[in-house]
Short mmCIF file of C-alpha atoms in Angstrom, two decimals:
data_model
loop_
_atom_site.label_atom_id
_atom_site.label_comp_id
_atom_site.label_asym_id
_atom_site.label_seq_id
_atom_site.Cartn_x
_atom_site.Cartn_y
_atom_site.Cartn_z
CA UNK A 19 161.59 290.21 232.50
CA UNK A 20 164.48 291.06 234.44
CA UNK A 21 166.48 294.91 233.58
CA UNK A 22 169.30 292.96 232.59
CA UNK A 23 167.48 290.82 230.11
CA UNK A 24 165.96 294.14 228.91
CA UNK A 25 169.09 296.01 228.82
CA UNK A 26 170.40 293.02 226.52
CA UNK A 27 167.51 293.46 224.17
CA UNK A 28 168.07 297.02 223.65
CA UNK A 29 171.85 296.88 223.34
CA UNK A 30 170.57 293.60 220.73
CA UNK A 31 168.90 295.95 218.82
CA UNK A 32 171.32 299.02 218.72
CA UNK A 33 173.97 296.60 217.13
CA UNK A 34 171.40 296.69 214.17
CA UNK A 35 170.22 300.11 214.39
CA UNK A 36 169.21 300.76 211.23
CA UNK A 37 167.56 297.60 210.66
CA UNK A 38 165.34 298.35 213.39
CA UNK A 39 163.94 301.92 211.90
CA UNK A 40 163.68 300.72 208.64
CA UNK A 41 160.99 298.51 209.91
CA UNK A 42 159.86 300.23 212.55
CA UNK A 43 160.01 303.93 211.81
CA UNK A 44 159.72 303.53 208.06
CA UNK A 45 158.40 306.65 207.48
CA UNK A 46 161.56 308.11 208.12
CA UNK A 47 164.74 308.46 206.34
CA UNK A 48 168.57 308.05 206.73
CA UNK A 49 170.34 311.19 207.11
CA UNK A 50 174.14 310.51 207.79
CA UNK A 51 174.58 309.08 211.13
CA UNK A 52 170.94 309.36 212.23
CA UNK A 53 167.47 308.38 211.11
CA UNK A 54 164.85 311.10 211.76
CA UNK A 55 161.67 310.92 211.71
CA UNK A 56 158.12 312.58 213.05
CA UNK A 57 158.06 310.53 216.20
CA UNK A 58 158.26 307.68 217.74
CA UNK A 59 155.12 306.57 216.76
CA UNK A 60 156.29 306.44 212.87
CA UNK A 61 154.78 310.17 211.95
CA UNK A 62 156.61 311.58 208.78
CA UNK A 63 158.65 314.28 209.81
CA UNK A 64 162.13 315.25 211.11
CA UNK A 65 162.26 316.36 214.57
CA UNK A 66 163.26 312.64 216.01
CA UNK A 67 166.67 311.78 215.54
CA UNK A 68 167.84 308.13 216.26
CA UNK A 69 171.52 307.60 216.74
CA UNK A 70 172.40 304.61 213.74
CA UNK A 71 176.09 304.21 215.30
CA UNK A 72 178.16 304.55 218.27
CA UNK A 73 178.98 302.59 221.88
CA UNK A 74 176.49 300.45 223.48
CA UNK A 75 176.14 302.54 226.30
CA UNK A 76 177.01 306.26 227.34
CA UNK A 77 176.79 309.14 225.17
CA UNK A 78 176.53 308.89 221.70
CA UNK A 79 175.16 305.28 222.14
CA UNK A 80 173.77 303.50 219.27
CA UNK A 81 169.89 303.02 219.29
CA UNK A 82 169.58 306.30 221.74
CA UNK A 83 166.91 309.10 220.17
CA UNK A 84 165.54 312.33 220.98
CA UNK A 85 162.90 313.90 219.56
CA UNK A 86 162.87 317.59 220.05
CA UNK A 87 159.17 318.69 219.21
CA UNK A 88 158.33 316.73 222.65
CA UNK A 89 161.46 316.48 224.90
CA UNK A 90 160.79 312.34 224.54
CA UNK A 91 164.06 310.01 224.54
CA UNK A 92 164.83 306.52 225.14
CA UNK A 93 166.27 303.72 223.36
CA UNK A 94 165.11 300.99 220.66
CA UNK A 95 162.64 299.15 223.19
CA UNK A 96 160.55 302.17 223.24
CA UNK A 97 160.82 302.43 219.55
CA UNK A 98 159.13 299.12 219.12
CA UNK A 99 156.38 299.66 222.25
CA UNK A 100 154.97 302.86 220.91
CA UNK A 101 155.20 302.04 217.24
CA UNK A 102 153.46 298.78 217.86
CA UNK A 103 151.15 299.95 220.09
CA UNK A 104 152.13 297.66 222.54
CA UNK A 105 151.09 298.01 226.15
CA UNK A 106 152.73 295.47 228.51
CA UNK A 107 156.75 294.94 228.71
CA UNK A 108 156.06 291.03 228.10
CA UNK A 109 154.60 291.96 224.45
CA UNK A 110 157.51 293.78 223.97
CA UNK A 111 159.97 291.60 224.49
CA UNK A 112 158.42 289.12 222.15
CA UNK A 113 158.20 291.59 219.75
CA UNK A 114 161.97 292.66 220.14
CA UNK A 115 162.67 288.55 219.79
CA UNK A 116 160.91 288.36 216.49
CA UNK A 117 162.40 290.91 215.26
CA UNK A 118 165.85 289.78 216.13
CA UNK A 119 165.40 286.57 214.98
CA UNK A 120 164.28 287.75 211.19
CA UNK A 121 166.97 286.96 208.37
CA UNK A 122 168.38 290.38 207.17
CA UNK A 123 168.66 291.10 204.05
CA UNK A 124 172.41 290.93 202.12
CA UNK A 125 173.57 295.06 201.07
CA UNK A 126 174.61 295.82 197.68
CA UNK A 127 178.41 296.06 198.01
CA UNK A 128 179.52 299.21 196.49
CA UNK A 129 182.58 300.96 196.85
CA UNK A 130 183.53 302.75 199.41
CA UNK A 131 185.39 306.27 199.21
CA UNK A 132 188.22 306.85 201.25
CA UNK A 133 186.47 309.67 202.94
CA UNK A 134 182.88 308.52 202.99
CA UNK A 135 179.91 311.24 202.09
CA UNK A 136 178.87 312.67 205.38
CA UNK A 137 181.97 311.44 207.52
CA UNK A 138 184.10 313.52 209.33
CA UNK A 139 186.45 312.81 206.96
CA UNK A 140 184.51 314.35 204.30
CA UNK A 141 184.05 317.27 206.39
CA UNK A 142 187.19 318.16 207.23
CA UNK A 143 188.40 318.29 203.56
CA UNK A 144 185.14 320.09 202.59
CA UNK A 145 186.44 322.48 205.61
CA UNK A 146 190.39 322.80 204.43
CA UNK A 147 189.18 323.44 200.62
CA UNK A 148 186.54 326.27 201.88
CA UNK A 149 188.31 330.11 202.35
CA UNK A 150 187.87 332.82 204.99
CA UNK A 151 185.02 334.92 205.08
CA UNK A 152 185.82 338.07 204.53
CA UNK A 153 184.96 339.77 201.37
CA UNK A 154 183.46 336.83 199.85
CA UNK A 155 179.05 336.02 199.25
CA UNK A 156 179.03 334.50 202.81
CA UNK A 157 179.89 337.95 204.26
CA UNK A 158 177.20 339.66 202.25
CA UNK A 159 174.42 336.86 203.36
CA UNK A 160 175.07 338.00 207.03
CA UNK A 161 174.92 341.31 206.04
CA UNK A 162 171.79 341.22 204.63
CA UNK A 163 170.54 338.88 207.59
CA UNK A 164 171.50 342.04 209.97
CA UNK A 165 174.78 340.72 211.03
CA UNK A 166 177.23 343.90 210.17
CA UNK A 167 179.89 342.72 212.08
CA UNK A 168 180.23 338.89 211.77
CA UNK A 169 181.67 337.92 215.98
CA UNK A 170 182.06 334.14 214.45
CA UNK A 171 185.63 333.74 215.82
CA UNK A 172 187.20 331.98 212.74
CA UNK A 173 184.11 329.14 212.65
CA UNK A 174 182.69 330.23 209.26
CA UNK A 175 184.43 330.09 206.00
CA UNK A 176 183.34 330.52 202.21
CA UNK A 177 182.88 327.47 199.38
CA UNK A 178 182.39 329.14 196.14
CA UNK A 179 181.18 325.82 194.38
CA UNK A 180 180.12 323.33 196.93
CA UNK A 181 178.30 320.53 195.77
CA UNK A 182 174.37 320.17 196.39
CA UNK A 183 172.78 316.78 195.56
CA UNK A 184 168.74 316.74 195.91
CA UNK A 185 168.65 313.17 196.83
CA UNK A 186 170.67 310.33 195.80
CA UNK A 187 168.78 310.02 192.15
CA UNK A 188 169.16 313.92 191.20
CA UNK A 189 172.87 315.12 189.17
CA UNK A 190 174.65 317.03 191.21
CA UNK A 191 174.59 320.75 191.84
CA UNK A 192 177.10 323.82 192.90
CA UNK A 193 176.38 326.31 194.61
CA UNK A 194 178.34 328.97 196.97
CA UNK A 195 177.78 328.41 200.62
CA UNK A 196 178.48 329.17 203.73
CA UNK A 197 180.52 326.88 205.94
CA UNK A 198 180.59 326.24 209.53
CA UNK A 199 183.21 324.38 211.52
CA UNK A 200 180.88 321.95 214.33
CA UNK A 201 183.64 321.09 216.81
CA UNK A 202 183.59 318.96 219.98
CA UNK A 203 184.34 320.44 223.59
CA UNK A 204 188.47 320.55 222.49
CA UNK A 205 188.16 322.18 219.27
CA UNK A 206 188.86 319.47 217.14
CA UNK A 207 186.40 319.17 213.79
CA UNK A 208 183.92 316.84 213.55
CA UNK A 209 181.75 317.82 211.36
CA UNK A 210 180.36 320.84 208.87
CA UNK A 211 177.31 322.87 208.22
CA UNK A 212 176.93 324.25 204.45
CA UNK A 213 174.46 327.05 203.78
CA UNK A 214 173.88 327.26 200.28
CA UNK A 215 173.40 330.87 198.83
CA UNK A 216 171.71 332.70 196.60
CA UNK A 217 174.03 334.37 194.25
CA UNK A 218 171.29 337.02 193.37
CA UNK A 219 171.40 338.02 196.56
CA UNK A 220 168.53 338.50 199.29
CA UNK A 221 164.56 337.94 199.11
CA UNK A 222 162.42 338.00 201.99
CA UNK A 223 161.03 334.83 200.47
CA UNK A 224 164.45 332.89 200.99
CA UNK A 225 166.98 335.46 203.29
CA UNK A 226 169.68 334.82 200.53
CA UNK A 227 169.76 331.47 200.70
CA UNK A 228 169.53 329.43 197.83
CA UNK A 229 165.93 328.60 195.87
CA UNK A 230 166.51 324.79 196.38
CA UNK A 231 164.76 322.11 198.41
CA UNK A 232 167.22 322.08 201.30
CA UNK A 233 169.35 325.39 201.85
CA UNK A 234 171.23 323.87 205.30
CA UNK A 235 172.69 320.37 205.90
CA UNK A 236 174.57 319.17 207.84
CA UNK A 237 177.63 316.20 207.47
CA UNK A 238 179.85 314.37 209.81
CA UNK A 239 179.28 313.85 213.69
CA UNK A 240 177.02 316.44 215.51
CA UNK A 241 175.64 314.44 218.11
CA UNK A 242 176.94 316.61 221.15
CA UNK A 243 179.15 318.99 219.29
CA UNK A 244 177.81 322.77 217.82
CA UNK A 245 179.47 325.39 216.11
CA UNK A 246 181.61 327.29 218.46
CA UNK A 247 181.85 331.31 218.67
CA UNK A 248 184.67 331.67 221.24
CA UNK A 249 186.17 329.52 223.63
CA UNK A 250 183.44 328.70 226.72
CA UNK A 251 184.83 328.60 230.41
CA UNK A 252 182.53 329.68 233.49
CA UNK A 253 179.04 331.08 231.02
CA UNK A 254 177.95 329.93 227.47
CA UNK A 255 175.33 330.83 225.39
CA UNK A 256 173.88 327.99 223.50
CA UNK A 257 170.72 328.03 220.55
CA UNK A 258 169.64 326.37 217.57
CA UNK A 259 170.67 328.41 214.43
CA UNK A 260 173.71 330.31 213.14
CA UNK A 261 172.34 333.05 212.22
CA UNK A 262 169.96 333.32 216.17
CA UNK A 263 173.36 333.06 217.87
CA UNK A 264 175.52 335.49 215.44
CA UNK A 265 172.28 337.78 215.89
CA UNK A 266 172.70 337.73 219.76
CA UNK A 267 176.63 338.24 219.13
CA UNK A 268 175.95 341.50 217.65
CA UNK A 269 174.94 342.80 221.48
CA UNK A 270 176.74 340.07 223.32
CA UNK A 271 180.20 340.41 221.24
CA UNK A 272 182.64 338.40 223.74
CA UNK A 273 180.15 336.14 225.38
CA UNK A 274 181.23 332.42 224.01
CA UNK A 275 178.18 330.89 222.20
CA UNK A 276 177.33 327.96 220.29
CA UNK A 277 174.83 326.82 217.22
CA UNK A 278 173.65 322.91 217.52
CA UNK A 279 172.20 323.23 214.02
CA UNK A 280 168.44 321.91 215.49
CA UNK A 281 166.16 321.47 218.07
CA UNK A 282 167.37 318.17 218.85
CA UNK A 283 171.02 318.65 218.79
CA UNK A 284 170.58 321.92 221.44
CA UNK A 285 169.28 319.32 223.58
CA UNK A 286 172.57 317.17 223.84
CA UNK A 287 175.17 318.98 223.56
CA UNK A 288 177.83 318.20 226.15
CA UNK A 289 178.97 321.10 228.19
CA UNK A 290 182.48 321.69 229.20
CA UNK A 291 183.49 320.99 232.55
CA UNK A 292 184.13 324.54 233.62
CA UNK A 293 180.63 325.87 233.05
CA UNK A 294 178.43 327.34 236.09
CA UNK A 295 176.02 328.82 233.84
CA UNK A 296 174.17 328.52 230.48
CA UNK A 297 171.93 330.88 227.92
CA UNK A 298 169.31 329.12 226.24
CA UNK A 299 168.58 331.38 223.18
CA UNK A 300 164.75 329.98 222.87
CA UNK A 301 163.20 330.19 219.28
CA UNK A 302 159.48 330.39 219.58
CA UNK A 303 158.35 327.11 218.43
CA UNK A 304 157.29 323.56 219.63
CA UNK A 305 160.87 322.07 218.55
CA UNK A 306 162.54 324.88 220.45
CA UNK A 307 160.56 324.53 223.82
CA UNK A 308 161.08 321.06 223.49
CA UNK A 309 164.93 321.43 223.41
CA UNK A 310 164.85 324.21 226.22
CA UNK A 311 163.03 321.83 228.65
CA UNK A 312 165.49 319.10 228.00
CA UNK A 313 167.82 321.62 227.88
CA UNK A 314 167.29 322.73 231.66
CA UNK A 315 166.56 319.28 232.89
CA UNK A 316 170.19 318.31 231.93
CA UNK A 317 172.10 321.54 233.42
CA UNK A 318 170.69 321.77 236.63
CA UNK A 319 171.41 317.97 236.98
CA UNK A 320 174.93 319.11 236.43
CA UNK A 321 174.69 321.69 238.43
CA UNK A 322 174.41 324.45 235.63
CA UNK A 323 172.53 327.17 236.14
CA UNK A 324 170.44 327.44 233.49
CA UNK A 325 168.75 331.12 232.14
CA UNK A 326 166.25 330.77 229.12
CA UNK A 327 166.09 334.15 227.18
CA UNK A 328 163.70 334.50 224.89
CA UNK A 329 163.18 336.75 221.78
CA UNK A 330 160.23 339.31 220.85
CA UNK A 331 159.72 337.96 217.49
CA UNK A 332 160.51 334.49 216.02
CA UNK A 333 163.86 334.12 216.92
CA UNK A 334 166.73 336.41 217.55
CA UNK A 335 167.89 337.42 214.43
CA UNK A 336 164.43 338.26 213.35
CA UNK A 337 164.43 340.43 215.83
CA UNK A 338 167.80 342.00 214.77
CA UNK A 339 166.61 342.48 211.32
CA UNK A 340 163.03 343.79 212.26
CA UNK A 341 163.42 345.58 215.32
CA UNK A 342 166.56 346.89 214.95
CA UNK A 343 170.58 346.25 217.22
CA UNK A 344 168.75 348.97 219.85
CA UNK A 345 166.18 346.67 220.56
CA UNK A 346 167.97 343.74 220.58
CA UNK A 347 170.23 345.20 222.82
CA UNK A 348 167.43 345.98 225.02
CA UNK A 349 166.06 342.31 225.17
CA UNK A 350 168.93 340.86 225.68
CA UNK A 351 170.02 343.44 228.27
CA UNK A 352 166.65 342.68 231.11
CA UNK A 353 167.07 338.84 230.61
CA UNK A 354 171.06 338.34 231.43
CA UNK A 355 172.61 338.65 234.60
CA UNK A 356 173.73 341.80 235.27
CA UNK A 357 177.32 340.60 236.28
CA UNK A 358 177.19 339.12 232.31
CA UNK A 359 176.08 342.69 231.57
CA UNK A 360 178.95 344.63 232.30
CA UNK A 361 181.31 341.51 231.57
CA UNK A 362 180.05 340.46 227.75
CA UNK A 363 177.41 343.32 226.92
CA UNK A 364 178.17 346.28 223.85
CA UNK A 365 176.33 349.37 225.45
CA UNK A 366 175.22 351.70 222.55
CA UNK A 367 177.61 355.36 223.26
#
């Protein structure tokens, strides 16, 4: 088969995204925008995330995945090779044909919201009806995370009621959370991250969040885009959670940073066009090397130079709240640059 027949397949098959890991990848779920699943070999699990919408080619195209537990990506074609088991490109082909050529089943119409659940839509009203932080449960959550001094540059707010829905068969819940603003590279909103709290305050068993099944989710589109702690020109720190990089704030108070939300968003997030160097606040875990090698491969194509600090403990803010700001400070301080030292570092008096 020629690439061009091959590239038709797989743009084919992105047109019908969905379609394809419902059969395929069944042992996955829809979650907004993206199906995730274990792997591409149809594992239950989350740390593959396969793009359900979007151009046919560039980023954000339709069909594209990541999984972040292994660095893998590719497109629909691969989806169907490794979840078949197929060997040779021929068999592949054939079985991308079949597929194609299956009748699809008719959706149940139902009505459709003016802002749709999980849009950006939805997320910017849930993000003009949230208030500021200060003084409110969110503030006290950081607290008690270690976070004194919350550096979050106006990209967290406060929902004293936001809804919480277990899955699409449970009533609905409220809860307070805390909100984060995910922005693209100009600062316009596309999407929202709700913590939900604990009013009852903190447990080492859940950190103050919430005793439900799913504390953090995330709505709208995040492919690319991350919370945002400052404005990024020339050096950015980038990491997984909001609570890591607000940790790392604490001792790094004016060094622009942002939160992808997971392992396999902090591998694609697009950097801005001014950037000669990038952080890559590593949690300790299979997901998180996974991103970081991805992570690296992708700046220094760019020309980025990338620098992977690491924390002691699990991640940075366990670190903050175990070791102590001193030792963070200290960490942080022999794995930065020492230019970024005296430009973005808070030295203890």
């Amino acid at each position: 088969m020629m690439p061009r027949d091959a590239s038709e397949l797989a743009r084919r098959l992105a047109r019908d995204a969905e379609a394809v890991c419902r059969h395929y990848l069944s042992k996955g779920r829809r979650q907004g925008r993206y199906w995730t699943v274990g792997d591409v070999r149809n594992t239950p699990g989350r740390s593959m995330y396969v793009r359900l919408s979007g151009p046919d080619s560039g980023p954000g195209a339709a069909g594209r995945w990541t999984d972040a537990a292994s660095a893998e990506h590719g497109d629909l074609l691969d989806v169907i090779r490794e979840s078949c088991g197929l060997g040779e490109f021929r068999a592949v082909a054939e079985e991308a044909r079949r597929f194609l050529s299956l009748p699809r089943a008719e959706p149940t119409p139902t009505p459709r919201p003016s802002a749709p659940q999980g849009s950006p839509e939805a997320a910017r009203r849930l993000w003009a009806m949230a208030k500021p932080l200060a003084g409110t449960l969110a503030e006290a959550y950081l607290r008690t995370r270690g976070i004194e001094q919350a550096h979050h540059a106006g990209a967290l707010r406060f929902h004293p009621r936001c809804y919480y829905r277990p899955d699409e068969h449970a009533p609905t819940e409220t809860w307070p959370a805390m909100i984060a603003s995910v922005t693209d590279l100009s600062g316009h909103l596309t999407g929202a991250h709700r913590t939900w709290l604990d009013p009852g305050g903190f447990t080492e068993a859940t950190l103050g969040k919430a005793p439900i099944d799913t504390p953090r989710r995330a709505m709208g589109d995040l492919l690319g885009h991350a919370v945002r702690f400052g404005a990024a020109s020339d050096v950015l720190a980038a990491g997984e959670g909001i609570e890591t990089m607000l940790s790392l704030r604490c001792v790094l108070p004016t060094l622009p940073m942002v939160a992808a939300l997971s392992a396999a968003h902090l591998s694609g997030i697009l950097f801005p066009d001014t950037l000669r160097r990038l952080y890559i606040a590593r949690d300790d875990d299979p997901a998180g090397d996974g991103a970081m090698a991805t992570l690296i491969e992708r700046a220094q194509e760019a020309g980025i130079e990338p620098i992977v600090i690491s924390p002691r403990l699990g991640d940075f803010n366990e670190d903050l709240r175990l070791l102590g700001v001193d030792a963070l400070r200290a960490i942080g301080r022999v794995q930065i640059a020492a230019q970024d030292v005296a430009r973005f570092m808070e030295l203890a008096a």
